[in-house]
Amino acid sequence: MNIFSRYPLRITIPALLLTMAILRGAVSYQTYNTAGVKLVEKQGVDFVDEIMMRNQVHMNATLRIEDMERLKKEVALLSQSADNGEVTMVVDEKKRIVSASNPAWEGHPLAMSDISAEGKQLTTNLFDARVSTPKRKIIFSRDKQIIYAVAPLFFGGDPARIGLLYHEYGMQPLKASWQKTLHREVFFVFSLSLAIVMFLLFFLYVVLFRRARRVCETINRFGLGENTARSQLGGADELAVISTALDKMLDLQVAAEKQIRDQTLLLRQLTDGLPVLIAYVDQDACFRFINQEFENWFYLKPEQIIGRQACELFGEKNYREISSHLTQALSGKTAEYEGAIPIDNGSLRQFHATLLPHFENGSGVQGCFLLAQDITQLKQDQEQIRKAKEQWELTFDSILDEIITVQDKDFRILQANKAASVFFDLPRDEIVGRRCHELFREDDVPCSECPAYAVLQEGKTHAAELYHERLKKTFWVTMSPMVSENGKFYGLVHSAKDITEFKQLEQKLRQSQKMEAIGALAGGIAHDFNNILTPILGYSELIAGILPNSSPERGMAQEIEKAGRRAKELVKQILTFSRQGEQQRQLLQIHLIIKEALKLLRSSIPTTIAIHQNVVDCGMVLADPTQVHQVLMNLCTNAYSARRKKGGELTVSLSVVDLT
């Protein structure tokens, strides 16, 4: 509070005006005095300069004719014309006083005169100047009360004989005269200012003070509860404007108070209608406002809560759990936490609370708002969602034979199952975010044969068989759209199943079917060939029986019979291969079967492969001779295939092995 606000305006304003009048007089005196002194000093300098210049000319003319009497008269006239002068004298080139206002100095050296030290220094400087034509010079004394002036004089008209005219001029009479004038002017200014102040005081009392008191009384009456109090000042001056504005402000204040009451009622209705606990806590942790939900939670009335501290309401144990959050909010930071309180049925009410600091303009934190929401059902729903998500992830990852991913319309992977992570040997974090074609084909361009294009166009599931050149694998790819009931597109479900082994089995099945067809054809040919062999064997036996033993033709017939029987055994093997012959085990000497098979094999294997055999008699075994023959043929054919290009040796051995 400053000093002016401690007293009424009818005291402070007159005091201020009187102070201003006094200051005005003081400032005027100082200003006029400074300016006047400078003006007097300038006028004195100009006057001295003028008389020095005029007398310098006259004295130079007198000295040219060396009329000393006339020179003394001019010095006397100079001293008389300047009644303020202190000293006037003429000094020749030898620094001897020729003429002076004090006759006692005449004929004596300049140093014998009684002029001041400043005057002597000025004359000395003129004589010591090393210039052909010294100039006139005028200076003030240190106290600026005397003007010292010197001017060069030429004796006898000879420039080499330079003397000087010395003159002192006192400023005291001029300054004294100016001080008298200044006092009269300052007194006039102060008197005029005082008269103006008195007139202003009268005017202010009539126009301002009396009317301002009425405005103040109106404010005091309104502050005491008189809502109808109004000043109602007439006129068009500023107080009338203030009065009108004040009356309007009071009207607005009454309306605002009514609006505040209405808004408070509306706020109460709104907060009571919200399913959220709302309360306001001040800096002392006391409750100042609560809504209906707060009452419902704690089964207390407002009068049982308002004004009580949080520690009293919640108890020491529960208050310790929230004290840190409350302290944080009252320090200006938002605090959030979750907790639980028991309810009547023995269960817990879970809630999420937010503490918002309340800032007042320029006053810092005044308190905090407490907002709490019952999240018991939300927690239950979240638990169900968590379980559903966990179950879905388990289901998603349990599909181990298919790579399943969820992609957006740009084929960027959003989710991937465990099979995808295992197949690509990458963690899921490195799979998610990459595009499908970048992961499968390491290419920036999507696969042209991918069914995803048809899915995006038609919105239906499509599948295709794709061969992966880099992995040498075949995949059965299925793409399905993820679309909500209202038609909103969420993404694509991409399923890729490795069917490489299945394709190989399918190829083997086709080959087996082809071999079965070949076997059926071979069986038919074998039957026809068997029919051809029957007369050959029969006629060869008849011819061999007719011919004598010593006949050479008998041996030929027997060879024909032996070849026919080998052909019959070959037909039997073909029938066995085509599964049209019966397999029978019998006692046989296996080394004979092997030797016979090697004879047939020699004709079908190129000569680049040499056949070596180490076949010994291993006795009798129980086996199917056709199957033994077929096994040996298969083994040798495989060995031939391995060395078909480079050639080599094929060795067949037969030995006895004891089985324990």
XYZ file of C-alpha atoms in Angstrom, residues 333-603:
271
model
C 1.237 -32.578 -10.737
C -1.559 -34.834 -11.948
C -1.685 -38.168 -10.106
C -3.414 -41.405 -11.108
C -3.773 -44.642 -9.203
C -5.985 -47.700 -8.826
C -7.336 -49.193 -5.654
C -10.136 -51.183 -4.083
C -12.576 -50.645 -1.227
C -14.823 -53.249 0.438
C -18.603 -53.110 -0.087
C -21.534 -54.658 1.777
C -21.554 -58.099 0.118
C -17.932 -58.728 1.141
C -16.493 -58.165 -2.342
C -14.231 -55.329 -3.393
C -15.097 -52.287 -5.468
C -12.169 -51.630 -7.813
C -11.713 -48.052 -8.970
C -9.434 -45.810 -10.992
C -8.782 -42.384 -9.441
C -7.350 -39.212 -10.967
C -6.201 -36.218 -8.912
C -6.116 -32.971 -10.911
C -4.422 -29.913 -9.327
C -6.465 -26.705 -9.217
C -4.446 -23.610 -10.119
C -5.603 -20.114 -9.210
C -4.283 -17.277 -11.380
C -1.156 -15.953 -9.720
C -1.795 -17.874 -6.497
C -0.430 -21.326 -7.316
C -2.186 -24.569 -6.374
C -5.328 -24.040 -4.296
C -6.421 -27.669 -4.108
C -7.223 -30.652 -6.305
C -10.166 -32.410 -7.914
C -10.707 -36.085 -7.142
C -12.303 -38.141 -9.940
C -12.877 -41.846 -9.309
C -14.646 -44.376 -11.534
C -15.827 -47.861 -10.676
C -13.835 -50.235 -12.901
C -14.912 -53.526 -11.323
C -16.853 -54.603 -14.409
C -14.107 -53.222 -16.658
C -11.521 -55.341 -14.861
C -13.733 -58.408 -15.276
C -14.180 -57.647 -18.967
C -10.452 -57.124 -19.370
C -9.784 -60.467 -17.707
C -12.214 -62.153 -20.071
C -10.598 -60.399 -23.025
C -7.169 -61.470 -21.783
C -8.287 -65.082 -21.482
C -9.941 -64.943 -24.903
C -6.790 -63.442 -26.383
C -4.627 -66.055 -24.692
C -6.917 -68.829 -25.941
C -6.875 -67.364 -29.435
C -3.078 -67.135 -29.404
C -2.812 -70.743 -28.225
C -5.169 -71.792 -31.005
C -3.286 -69.634 -33.502
C 0.065 -71.126 -32.486
C -1.212 -74.710 -32.261
C -1.432 -74.890 -36.064
C 2.096 -76.148 -36.621
C 1.860 -77.427 -40.200
C 0.707 -74.133 -41.726
C 2.325 -70.675 -41.855
C -0.498 -68.283 -40.922
C -0.164 -64.503 -40.999
C -2.561 -61.562 -40.794
C -1.770 -58.829 -43.341
C -3.092 -55.428 -44.331
C -4.085 -54.453 -47.872
C -0.427 -53.589 -48.645
C 0.599 -57.181 -47.691
C 2.365 -55.920 -44.554
C 2.340 -58.615 -41.853
C 0.434 -57.631 -38.713
C 0.492 -60.981 -36.874
C 2.212 -64.327 -37.368
C 1.816 -67.706 -35.711
C 4.524 -69.815 -34.147
C 4.857 -71.974 -37.277
C 5.931 -68.883 -39.256
C 8.572 -68.036 -36.671
C 9.912 -71.623 -36.762
C 9.835 -71.858 -40.562
C 11.747 -68.606 -41.156
C 13.893 -69.021 -38.009
C 13.060 -65.464 -36.959
C 11.429 -64.024 -33.836
C 7.931 -62.687 -34.334
C 9.068 -59.116 -33.735
C 11.235 -59.319 -36.858
C 8.446 -60.880 -38.924
C 5.750 -58.369 -37.984
C 6.022 -55.220 -40.081
C 7.637 -56.848 -43.107
C 5.772 -57.478 -46.335
C 4.835 -61.015 -47.316
C 6.801 -61.048 -50.580
C 9.865 -59.594 -48.824
C 9.783 -62.446 -46.313
C 9.013 -65.357 -48.666
C 10.778 -64.309 -51.861
C 13.132 -61.552 -50.673
C 11.701 -59.369 -53.432
C 10.246 -55.839 -53.461
C 7.522 -56.789 -55.947
C 4.484 -58.896 -54.859
C 4.011 -62.310 -56.461
C 2.083 -62.007 -59.726
C 0.250 -65.309 -59.135
C -0.676 -64.479 -55.516
C -4.418 -64.955 -54.851
C -4.472 -61.800 -52.700
C -5.343 -59.652 -55.733
C -8.486 -61.672 -56.426
C -9.422 -61.483 -52.713
C -9.063 -57.678 -52.674
C -11.178 -57.359 -55.831
C -13.926 -59.897 -55.082
C -13.869 -59.991 -51.294
C -13.947 -63.827 -51.278
C -11.505 -66.539 -50.278
C -9.082 -67.703 -52.976
C -6.360 -70.344 -53.013
C -3.479 -71.240 -55.312
C -0.560 -73.621 -55.517
C 2.730 -71.695 -55.633
C 6.238 -73.020 -56.207
C 9.024 -71.257 -54.297
C 12.080 -71.241 -56.522
C 14.563 -70.190 -53.798
C 13.330 -72.673 -51.186
C 12.601 -75.416 -53.764
C 9.273 -75.970 -52.061
C 5.659 -75.991 -53.128
C 3.021 -74.207 -50.989
C -0.744 -74.309 -50.987
C -1.617 -70.650 -50.328
C -5.060 -69.582 -49.101
C -6.090 -65.914 -48.735
C -9.267 -64.903 -46.890
C -10.586 -61.380 -46.253
C -11.261 -60.098 -42.719
C -14.479 -58.095 -43.091
C -16.895 -56.987 -40.359
C -20.660 -57.291 -40.579
C -20.970 -53.696 -41.773
C -18.475 -54.325 -44.572
C -15.414 -52.704 -42.997
C -12.146 -54.251 -44.203
C -9.629 -55.175 -41.488
C -7.045 -57.245 -43.357
C -6.158 -60.552 -44.994
C -5.581 -63.973 -43.456
C -2.715 -65.643 -45.317
C -2.228 -69.404 -44.928
C 0.716 -71.200 -46.572
C 1.025 -74.997 -46.215
C 4.156 -76.808 -47.352
C 2.917 -79.555 -49.723
C 6.333 -80.448 -51.173
C 6.315 -83.950 -49.623
C 2.721 -84.434 -50.674
C 3.652 -83.472 -54.257
C 6.518 -85.964 -54.173
C 4.216 -88.712 -52.935
C 1.752 -87.740 -55.626
C 4.530 -88.010 -58.202
C 5.500 -91.436 -56.855
C 1.875 -92.476 -56.976
C 1.668 -91.452 -60.621
C 4.912 -93.332 -61.292
C 3.544 -96.364 -59.447
C 0.362 -96.191 -61.462
C 2.466 -95.877 -64.595
C 4.539 -98.912 -63.557
C 1.370 -100.797 -62.751
C 0.136 -100.065 -66.262
C 3.490 -101.153 -67.657
C 3.327 -104.298 -65.508
C -0.142 -105.070 -66.817
C 1.141 -104.586 -70.360
C 4.206 -106.721 -69.617
C 1.965 -109.429 -68.145
C -0.079 -109.550 -71.318
C 3.035 -109.720 -73.473
C 4.477 -112.423 -71.185
C 1.364 -114.572 -71.640
C 1.600 -114.237 -75.409
C 5.326 -114.954 -75.282
C 4.652 -117.997 -73.109
C 2.244 -119.257 -75.723
C 4.968 -118.863 -78.354
C 7.512 -120.736 -76.157
C 5.229 -123.758 -75.637
C 5.603 -125.215 -79.202
C 9.311 -124.324 -79.215
C 9.913 -126.351 -76.031
C 7.659 -129.167 -77.179
C 9.158 -129.577 -80.647
C 12.736 -129.233 -79.288
C 12.040 -132.077 -76.806
C 10.519 -134.264 -79.593
C 13.484 -133.586 -81.920
C 15.993 -134.341 -79.128
C 14.153 -137.594 -78.350
C 14.101 -138.722 -82.009
C 17.731 -137.946 -82.845
C 20.431 -140.432 -81.750
C 22.707 -139.538 -78.922
C 25.734 -139.313 -81.158
C 24.084 -136.996 -83.614
C 25.326 -133.359 -83.514
C 21.808 -132.154 -84.259
C 20.672 -133.715 -80.922
C 22.948 -131.282 -79.046
C 21.558 -128.359 -81.050
C 18.036 -129.387 -80.181
C 18.957 -129.670 -76.517
C 20.426 -126.108 -76.614
C 17.171 -124.857 -78.164
C 15.294 -126.555 -75.329
C 17.626 -125.044 -72.723
C 17.214 -121.501 -74.195
C 13.466 -121.942 -74.266
C 13.421 -122.915 -70.608
C 15.480 -119.792 -69.748
C 12.994 -117.747 -71.726
C 10.217 -119.448 -69.771
C 11.895 -118.449 -66.489
C 12.225 -114.868 -67.801
C 8.530 -114.826 -68.630
C 7.871 -116.092 -65.118
C 9.857 -113.152 -63.697
C 7.911 -110.713 -65.823
C 4.668 -112.203 -64.595
C 5.895 -111.961 -61.000
C 6.825 -108.288 -61.536
C 3.387 -107.584 -62.877
C 1.886 -109.366 -59.839
C 0.239 -111.852 -62.040
C 2.437 -114.761 -60.981
C 2.403 -116.581 -57.640
C 5.456 -116.269 -55.383
C 6.680 -119.656 -54.094
C 9.575 -120.419 -51.741
C 11.622 -123.549 -52.465
C 14.990 -125.089 -51.729
C 17.550 -123.837 -54.200
C 21.219 -123.206 -54.668
C 21.406 -119.446 -54.686
C 24.852 -119.272 -56.323
C 23.415 -120.757 -59.496
C 20.674 -118.096 -59.639
C 23.288 -115.348 -59.177
C 25.561 -116.658 -61.916
C 22.643 -116.954 -64.339
C 21.512 -113.386 -63.484
C 25.021 -112.014 -64.075
C 25.013 -113.612 -67.549
C 21.793 -111.785 -68.399
C 23.100 -108.554 -66.794
C 26.291 -108.530 -68.908
C 24.305 -108.054 -72.076
